[in-house]
C-alpha positions as MATLAB code, in Angstrom:
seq = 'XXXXXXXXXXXXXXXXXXXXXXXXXXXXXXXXXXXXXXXXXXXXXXXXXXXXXXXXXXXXXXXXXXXXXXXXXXXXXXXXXXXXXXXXXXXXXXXXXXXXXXXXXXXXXXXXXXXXXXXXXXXXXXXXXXXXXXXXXXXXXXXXXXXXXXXXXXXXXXXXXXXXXXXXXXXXXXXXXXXXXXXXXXXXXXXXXXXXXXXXXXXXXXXXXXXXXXXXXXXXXXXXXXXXXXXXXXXXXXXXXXXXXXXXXXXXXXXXXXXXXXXXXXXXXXXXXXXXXXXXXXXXXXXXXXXXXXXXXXXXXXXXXXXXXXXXXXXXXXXXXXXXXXXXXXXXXXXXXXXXXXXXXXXXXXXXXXXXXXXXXXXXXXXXXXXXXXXXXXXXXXXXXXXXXXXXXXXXXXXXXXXXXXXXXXXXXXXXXXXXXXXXXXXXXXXXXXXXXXXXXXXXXXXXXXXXXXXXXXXXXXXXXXXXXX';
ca = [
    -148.922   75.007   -1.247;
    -149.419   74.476   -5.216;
    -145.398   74.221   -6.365;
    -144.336   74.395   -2.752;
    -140.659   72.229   -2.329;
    -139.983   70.088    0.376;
    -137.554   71.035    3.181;
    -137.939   67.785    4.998;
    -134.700   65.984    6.679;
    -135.234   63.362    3.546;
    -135.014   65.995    0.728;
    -132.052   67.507    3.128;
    -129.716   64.292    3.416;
    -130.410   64.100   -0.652;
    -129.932   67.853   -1.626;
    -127.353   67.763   -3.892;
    -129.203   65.528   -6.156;
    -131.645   68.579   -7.218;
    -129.816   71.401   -5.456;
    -132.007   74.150   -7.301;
    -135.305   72.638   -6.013;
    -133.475   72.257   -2.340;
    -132.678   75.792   -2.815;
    -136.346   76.832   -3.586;
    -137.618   74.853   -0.648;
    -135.135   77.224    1.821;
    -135.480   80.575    0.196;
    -139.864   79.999   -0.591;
    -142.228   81.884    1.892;
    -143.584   79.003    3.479;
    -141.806   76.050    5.350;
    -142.984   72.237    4.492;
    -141.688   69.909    6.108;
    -142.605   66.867    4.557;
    -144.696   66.008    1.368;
    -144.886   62.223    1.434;
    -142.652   61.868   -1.709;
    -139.470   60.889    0.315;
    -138.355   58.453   -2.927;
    -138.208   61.280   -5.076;
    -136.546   63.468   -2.841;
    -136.243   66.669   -2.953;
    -139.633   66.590   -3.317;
    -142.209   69.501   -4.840;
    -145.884   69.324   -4.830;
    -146.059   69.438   -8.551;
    -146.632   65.775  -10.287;
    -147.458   62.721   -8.381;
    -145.125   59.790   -9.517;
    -145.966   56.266   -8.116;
    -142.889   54.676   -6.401;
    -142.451   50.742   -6.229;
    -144.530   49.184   -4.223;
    -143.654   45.790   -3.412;
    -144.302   42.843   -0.082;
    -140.682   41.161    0.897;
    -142.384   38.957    3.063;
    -143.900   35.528    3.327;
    -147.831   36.888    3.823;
    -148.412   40.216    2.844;
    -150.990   41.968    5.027;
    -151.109   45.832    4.120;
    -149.937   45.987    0.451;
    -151.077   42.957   -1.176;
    -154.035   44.773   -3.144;
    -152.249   47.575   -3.833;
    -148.998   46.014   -5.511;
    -150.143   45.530   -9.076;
    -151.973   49.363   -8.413;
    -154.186   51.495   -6.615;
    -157.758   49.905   -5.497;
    -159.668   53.316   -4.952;
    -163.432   52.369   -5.854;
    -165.873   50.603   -3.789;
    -166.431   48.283   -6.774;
    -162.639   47.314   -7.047;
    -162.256   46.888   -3.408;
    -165.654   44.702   -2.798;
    -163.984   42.699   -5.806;
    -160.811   41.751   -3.764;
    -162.713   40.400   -1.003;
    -163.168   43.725    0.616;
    -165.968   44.897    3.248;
    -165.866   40.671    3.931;
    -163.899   41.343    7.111;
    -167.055   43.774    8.132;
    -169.689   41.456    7.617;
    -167.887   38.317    9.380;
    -166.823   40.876   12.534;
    -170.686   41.887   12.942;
    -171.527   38.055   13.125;
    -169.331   38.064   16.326;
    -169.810   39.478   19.767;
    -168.232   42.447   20.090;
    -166.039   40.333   23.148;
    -164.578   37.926   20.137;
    -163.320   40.759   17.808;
    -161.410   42.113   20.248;
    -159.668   38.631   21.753;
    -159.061   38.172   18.166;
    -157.096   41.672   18.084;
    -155.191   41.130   21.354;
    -154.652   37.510   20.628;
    -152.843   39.115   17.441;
    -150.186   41.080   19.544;
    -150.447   43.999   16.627;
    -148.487   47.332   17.825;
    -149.363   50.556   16.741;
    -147.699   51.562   13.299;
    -147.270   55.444   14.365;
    -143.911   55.274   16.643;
    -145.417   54.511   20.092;
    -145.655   50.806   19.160;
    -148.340   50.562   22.126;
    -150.697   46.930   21.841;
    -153.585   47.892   20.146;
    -155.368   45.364   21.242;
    -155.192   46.687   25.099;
    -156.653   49.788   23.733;
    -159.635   48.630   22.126;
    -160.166   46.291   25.245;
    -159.798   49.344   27.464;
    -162.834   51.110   25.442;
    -164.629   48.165   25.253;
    -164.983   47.741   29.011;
    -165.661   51.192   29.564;
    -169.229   52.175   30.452;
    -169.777   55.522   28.455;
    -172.728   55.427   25.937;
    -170.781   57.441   23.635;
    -166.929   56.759   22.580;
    -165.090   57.414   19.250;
    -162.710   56.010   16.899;
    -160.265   58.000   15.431;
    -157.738   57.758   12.334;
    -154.498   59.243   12.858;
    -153.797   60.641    9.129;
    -151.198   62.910   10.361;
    -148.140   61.327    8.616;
    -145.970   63.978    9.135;
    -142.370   61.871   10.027;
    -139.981   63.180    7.078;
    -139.177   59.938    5.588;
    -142.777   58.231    5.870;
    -144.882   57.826    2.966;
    -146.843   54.126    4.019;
    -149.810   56.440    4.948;
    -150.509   58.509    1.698;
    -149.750   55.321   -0.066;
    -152.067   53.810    2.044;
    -154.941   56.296    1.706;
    -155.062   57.227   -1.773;
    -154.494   53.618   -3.076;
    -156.491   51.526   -0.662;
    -159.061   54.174    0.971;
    -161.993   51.673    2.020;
    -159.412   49.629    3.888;
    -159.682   52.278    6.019;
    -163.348   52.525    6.615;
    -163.763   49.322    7.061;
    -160.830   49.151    9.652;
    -162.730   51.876   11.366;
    -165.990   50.397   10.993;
    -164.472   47.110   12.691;
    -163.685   48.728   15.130;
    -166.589   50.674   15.819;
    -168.366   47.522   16.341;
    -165.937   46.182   18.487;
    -165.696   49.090   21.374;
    -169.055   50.352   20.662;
    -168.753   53.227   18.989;
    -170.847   54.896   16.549;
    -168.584   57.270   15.169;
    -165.306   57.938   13.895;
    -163.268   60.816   12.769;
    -160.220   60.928   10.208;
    -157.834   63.105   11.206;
    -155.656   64.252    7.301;
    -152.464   65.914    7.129;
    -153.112   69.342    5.217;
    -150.392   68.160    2.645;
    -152.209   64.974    1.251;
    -154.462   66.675   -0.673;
    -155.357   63.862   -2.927;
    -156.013   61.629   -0.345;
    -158.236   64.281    0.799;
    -159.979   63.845   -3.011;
    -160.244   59.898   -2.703;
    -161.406   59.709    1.005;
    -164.125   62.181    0.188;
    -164.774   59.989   -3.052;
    -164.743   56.897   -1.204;
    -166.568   58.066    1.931;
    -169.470   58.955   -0.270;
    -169.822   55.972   -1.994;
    -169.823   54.157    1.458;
    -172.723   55.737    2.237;
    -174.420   55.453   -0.561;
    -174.186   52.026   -0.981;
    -175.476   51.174    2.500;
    -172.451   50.907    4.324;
    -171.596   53.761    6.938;
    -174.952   54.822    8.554;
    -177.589   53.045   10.441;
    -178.215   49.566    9.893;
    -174.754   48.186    8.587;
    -175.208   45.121    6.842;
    -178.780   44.997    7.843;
    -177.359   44.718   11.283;
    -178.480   46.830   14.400;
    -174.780   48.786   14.087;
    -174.974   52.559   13.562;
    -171.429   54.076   12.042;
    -170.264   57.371   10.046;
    -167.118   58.929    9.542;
    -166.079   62.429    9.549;
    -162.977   63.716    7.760;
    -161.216   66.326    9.058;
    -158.263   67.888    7.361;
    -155.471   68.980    9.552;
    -153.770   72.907    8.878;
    -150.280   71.907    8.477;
    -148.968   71.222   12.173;
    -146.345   67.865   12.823;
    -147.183   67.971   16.505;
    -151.019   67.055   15.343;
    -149.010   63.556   14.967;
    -149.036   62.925   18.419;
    -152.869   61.478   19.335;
    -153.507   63.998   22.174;
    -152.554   67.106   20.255;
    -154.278   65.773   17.231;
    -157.758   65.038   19.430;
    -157.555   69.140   20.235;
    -157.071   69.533   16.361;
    -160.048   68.215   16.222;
    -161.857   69.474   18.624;
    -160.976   72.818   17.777;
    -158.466   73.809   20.098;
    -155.040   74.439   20.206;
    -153.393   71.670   19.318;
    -151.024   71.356   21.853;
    -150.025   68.037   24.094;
    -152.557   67.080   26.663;
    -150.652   66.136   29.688;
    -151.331   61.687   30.203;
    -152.954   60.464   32.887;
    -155.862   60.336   32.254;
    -155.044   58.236   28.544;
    -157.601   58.575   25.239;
    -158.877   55.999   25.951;
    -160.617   56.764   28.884;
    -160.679   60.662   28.341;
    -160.433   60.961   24.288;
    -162.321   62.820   22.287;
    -164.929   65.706   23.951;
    -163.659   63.643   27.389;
    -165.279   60.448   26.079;
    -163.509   57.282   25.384;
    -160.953   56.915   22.203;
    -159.260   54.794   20.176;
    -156.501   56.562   18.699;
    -154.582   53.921   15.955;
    -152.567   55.396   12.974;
    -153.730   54.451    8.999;
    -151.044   51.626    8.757;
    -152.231   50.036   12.285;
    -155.926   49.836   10.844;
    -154.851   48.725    7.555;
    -153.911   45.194    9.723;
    -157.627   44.630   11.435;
    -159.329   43.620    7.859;
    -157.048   40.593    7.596;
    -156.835   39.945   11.219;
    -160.727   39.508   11.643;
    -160.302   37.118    8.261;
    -157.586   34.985    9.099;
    -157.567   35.283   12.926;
    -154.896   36.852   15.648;
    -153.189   33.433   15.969;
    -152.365   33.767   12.070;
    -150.729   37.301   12.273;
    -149.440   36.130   15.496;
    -147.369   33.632   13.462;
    -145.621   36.425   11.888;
    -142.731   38.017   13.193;
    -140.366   37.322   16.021;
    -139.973   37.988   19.274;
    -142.526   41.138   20.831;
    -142.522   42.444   17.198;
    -145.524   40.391   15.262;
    -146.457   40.324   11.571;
    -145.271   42.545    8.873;
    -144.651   46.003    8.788;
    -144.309   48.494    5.832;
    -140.826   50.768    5.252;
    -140.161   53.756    3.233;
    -136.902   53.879    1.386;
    -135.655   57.469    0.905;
    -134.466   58.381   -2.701;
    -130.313   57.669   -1.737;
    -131.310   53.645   -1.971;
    -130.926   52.340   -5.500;
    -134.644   50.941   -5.258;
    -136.297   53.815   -3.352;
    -140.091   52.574   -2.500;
    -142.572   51.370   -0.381;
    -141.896   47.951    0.675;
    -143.603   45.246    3.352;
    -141.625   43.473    5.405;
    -141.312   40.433    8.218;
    -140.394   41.740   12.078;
    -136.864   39.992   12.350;
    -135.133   40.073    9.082;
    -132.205   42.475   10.015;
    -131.874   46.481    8.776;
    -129.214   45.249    6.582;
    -131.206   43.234    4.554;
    -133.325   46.548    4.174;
    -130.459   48.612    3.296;
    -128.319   46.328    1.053;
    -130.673   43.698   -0.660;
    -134.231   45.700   -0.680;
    -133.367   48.699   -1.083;
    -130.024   47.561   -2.900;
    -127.808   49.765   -1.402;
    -126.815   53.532   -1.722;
    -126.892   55.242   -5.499;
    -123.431   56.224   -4.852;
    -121.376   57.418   -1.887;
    -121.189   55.131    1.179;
    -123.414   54.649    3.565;
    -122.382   57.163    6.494;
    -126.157   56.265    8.492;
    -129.649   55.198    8.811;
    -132.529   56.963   10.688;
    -135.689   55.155   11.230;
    -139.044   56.122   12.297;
    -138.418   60.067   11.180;
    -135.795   62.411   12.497;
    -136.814   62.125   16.235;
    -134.876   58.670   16.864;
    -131.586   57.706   16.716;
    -129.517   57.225   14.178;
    -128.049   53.681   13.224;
    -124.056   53.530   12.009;
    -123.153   51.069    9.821;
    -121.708   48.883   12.290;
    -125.107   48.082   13.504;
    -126.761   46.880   10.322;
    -127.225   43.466   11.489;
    -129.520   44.975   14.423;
    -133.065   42.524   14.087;
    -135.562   45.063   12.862;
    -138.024   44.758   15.896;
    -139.053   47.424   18.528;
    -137.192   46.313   21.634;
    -134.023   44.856   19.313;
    -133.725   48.766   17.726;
    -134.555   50.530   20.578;
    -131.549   48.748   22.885;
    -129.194   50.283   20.130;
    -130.407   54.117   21.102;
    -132.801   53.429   17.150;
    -136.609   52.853   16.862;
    -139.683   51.377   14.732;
    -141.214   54.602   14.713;
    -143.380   55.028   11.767;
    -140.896   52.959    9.377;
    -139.605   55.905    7.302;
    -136.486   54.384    6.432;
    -133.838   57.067    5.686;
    -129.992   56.504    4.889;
    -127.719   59.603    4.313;
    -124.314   59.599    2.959;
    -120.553   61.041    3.476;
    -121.646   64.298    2.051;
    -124.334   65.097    4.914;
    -121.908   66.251    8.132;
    -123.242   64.913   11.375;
    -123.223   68.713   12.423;
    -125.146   70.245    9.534;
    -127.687   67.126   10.274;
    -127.984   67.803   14.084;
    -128.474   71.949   13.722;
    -131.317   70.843   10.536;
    -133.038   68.363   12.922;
    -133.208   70.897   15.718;
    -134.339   73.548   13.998;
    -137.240   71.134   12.483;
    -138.056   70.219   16.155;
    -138.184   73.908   17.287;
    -140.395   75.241   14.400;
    -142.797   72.500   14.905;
    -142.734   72.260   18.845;
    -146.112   72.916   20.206;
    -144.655   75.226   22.960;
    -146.297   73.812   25.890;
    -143.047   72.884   27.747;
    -139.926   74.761   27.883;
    -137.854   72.291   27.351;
    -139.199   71.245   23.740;
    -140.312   75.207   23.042;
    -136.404   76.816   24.149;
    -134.493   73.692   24.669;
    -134.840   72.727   20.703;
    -133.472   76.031   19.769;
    -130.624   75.971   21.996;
    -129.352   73.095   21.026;
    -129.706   74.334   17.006;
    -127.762   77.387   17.921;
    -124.952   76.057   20.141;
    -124.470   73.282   17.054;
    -124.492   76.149   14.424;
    -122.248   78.185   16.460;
    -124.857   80.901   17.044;
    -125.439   81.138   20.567;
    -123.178   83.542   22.053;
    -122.557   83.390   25.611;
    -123.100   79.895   27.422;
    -122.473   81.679   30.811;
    -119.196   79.989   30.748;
    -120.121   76.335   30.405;
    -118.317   74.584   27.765;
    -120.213   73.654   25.113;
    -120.078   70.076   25.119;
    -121.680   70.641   29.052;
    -123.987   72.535   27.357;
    -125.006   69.909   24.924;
    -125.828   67.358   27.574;
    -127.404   69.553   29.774;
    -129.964   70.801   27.283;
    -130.510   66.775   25.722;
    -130.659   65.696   29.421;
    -134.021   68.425   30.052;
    -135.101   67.586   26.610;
    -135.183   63.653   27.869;
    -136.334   64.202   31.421;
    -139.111   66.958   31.445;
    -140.581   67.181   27.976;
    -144.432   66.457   27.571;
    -144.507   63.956   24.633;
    -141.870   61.980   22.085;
    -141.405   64.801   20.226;
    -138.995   66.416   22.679;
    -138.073   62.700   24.228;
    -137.231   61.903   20.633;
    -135.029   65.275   19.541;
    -132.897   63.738   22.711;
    -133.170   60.202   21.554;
    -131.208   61.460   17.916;
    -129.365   63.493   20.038;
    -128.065   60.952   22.579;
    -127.507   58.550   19.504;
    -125.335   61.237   17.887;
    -123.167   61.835   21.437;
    -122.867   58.055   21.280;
    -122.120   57.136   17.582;
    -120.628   60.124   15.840;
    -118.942   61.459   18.947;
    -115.670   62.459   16.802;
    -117.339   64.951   14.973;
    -119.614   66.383   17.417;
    -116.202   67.291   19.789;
    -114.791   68.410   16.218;
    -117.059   70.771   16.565;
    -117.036   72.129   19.974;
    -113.438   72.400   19.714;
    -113.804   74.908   17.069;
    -115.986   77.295   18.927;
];
């Protein structure tokens, strides 16, 4: 991968600002989809720059040690008050860390915006002697770089998270899934794991306490469906990692069948200052069902590309315009959040709230917070047929409609599908995004018809333009 460009939908909506390393990252051997350096987009794997990292927010939770630079020693983190949430949660009963969780109202981070706290409660009441806790690494959304920030710069949040957690459910040990591209967060969580150990602090007798807790890291082979928690579990497991079909959940069937708590990097960067300051603190944050703050990553178009920590409820305008300050030049044509498997927002729409039911009623979603805006000179067709043919390389292949669905859709868009058994194409279109919504296994085909559906609804215009032509 040494040298390898990005081909990721954020280094495609800003092409033609390197179009020799875009061109590289289409003719090279191997495909990448995403290398977490969306602000510099298009993106290579050679250097490392540091983008701005900055909290917009009136507490910040998940980047307030990290603004001034990265705390990656056990020394420097211990020095900012770190490991404190640890030794306060193992004071507790078990019962009282997780109240203090659900009391919170946290979501996931990763897309599915599920309550955490219902599924630590759910392993906590379960009866198995053995359960896990498990890391989702896997940051594989083009347009998402809060993870990799998050784990090379702040790496014993983390643990601790984890370690929290442990306690919490009962379990003894955890497992970090990685993303194969992170490679030095592969370098610092090794680094930082170690000295964890050493220094007393995963193992038996935690804190002199009676709690038993190691972690495993386990770096992933280069697969985006490994982002979804079930296929990612098989990952680690050693199996295909395909989609497990839900009933039964993780968290009652998780990891080798025992009970799991799946919760992405961002998600357990949140439990440290929970445990410190208390749910009904976090709880204050926010609006509506969408509590405390939540990091975004501005894609290289904005004038201040970054990562950046914001409240639930100030609108996506104020992201777009006044964070992020706007395009570099062109005009602002639309904005897809949470990766390239959710809608896409038009401009009218700016003033949408930025919380999980207020983006999701407009066809849009939290997702994972990759925050990307693409201008006049990406066509809504060219986007569509790139999108598709990202969701059909990475599909898993359990279900048809993800595995040939994805690639129908890519072809009818790019004009390359022949015969369509004399349906017109349009019918075509909604058939296909229609079986995409209805039968697939997961959100990666539910979300290829969720961009899809937003497309049909927003930038209808071209999309006829199109089918007209064929």
């Amino acid at each position: 991968m040494d040298g390898a460009a990005c081909r990721g939908t954020a280094c495609f909506v800003a092409r033609h600002l390197n179009p020799d390393r875009w061109n590289t990252a289409v003719t090279q051997g191997q495909t990448v989809h995403c290398l977490g350096k969306c602000y510099e987009a298009p993106a290579s794997a050679d250097g490392n720059l540091r983008p701005a990292i900055e909290s917009r927010c009136r507490e910040s939770i998940v980047l307030e040690r990290i603004r001034g630079g990265p705390v990656r020693t056990l020394h420097d983190y211990q020095q900012q008050g770190g490991y404190s949430a640890l030794q306060l949660a193992l004071k507790r009963t078990q019962a009282v860390v997780v109240d203090e969780v659900e009391l919170s109202q946290l979501r996931g981070r990763g897309g599915a915006g599920f309550a955490t706290g219902k599924k630590w409660l759910s392993v906590f009441r379960h009866a198995s002697p053995e359960k896990f806790v498990v890391a989702n690494a896997d940051e594989g959304d083009p347009g998402a770089f809060i993870d990799r920030l998050l784990l090379e710069d702040d790496p014993h949040c983390l643990i601790e998270a984890m370690m929290i957690c442990g306690y919490a459910v009962g379990a003894t040990h955890g497992y970090i899934y990685l993303r194969k591209e992170y490679r030095d967060a592969e370098c610092i969580l090794v680094n930082a794991l170690e000295e964890a150990r050493s220094n007393g602090l995963l193992g038996s007798k935690v804190h002199g306490s009676t709690f038993t807790f190691d972690i495993t890291l386990v770096t992933g082979r280069g697969s985006y469906i490994c982002g979804e928690e079930t296929a990612l579990l098989n990952a680690i497991e050693g199996k295909r990692p395909e989609v497990r079909v839900r009933p039964p959940y993780p968290t009652t069937v998780g990891l080798f069948g025992k009970p799991t708590v799946v919760n992405n990097v961002e998600t357990f960067a949140n439990i440290p200052w929970i445990v410190l300051h208390g749910g009904a603190a976090f709880h204050s944050l926010g609006f509506s069902d969408s509590r405390g703050t939540k990091a975004v990553s501005l894609n290289s178009l904005f004038r201040r590309p970054g990562l950046y920590e914001v409240e639930f409820g100030i609108t996506v305008r104020e992201i777009v315009e006044e964070i992020g300050g706007g395009l570099r030049d062109g005009y602002l044509k639309g904005v897809m959040i949470g990766g390239p498997l959710a809608g896409i927002i038009p401009p009218e729409l700016l003033d949408t709230q930025f919380g999980f039911e207020e983006l999701q009623a407009i066809g849009a979603s939290i997702g994972h917070g990759g925050v990307m805006a693409f201008d006049e000179r990406t066509s809504i067709v060219d986007l569509v047929q790139h999108v598709f043919e990202f969701g059909a390389f990475e599909s898993c292949g359990k279900c048809t409609p993800c595995r040939h669905g994805s690639r129908q859709v890519a072809n009818l868009i790019s004009h390359q599908s022949g015969s369509t058994s004399g349906v017109e194409p349009s019918v075509r279109w909604n058939q296909l995004i229609e079986a995409l919504r209805q039968a697939s296994l997961c959100g990666h085909g539910t979300g290829m018809a969720e961009f899809a559906e937003s497309v049909s609804h927003y930038y209808r215009q071209e999309l006829e333009a199109c089918f007209a032509s064929r």
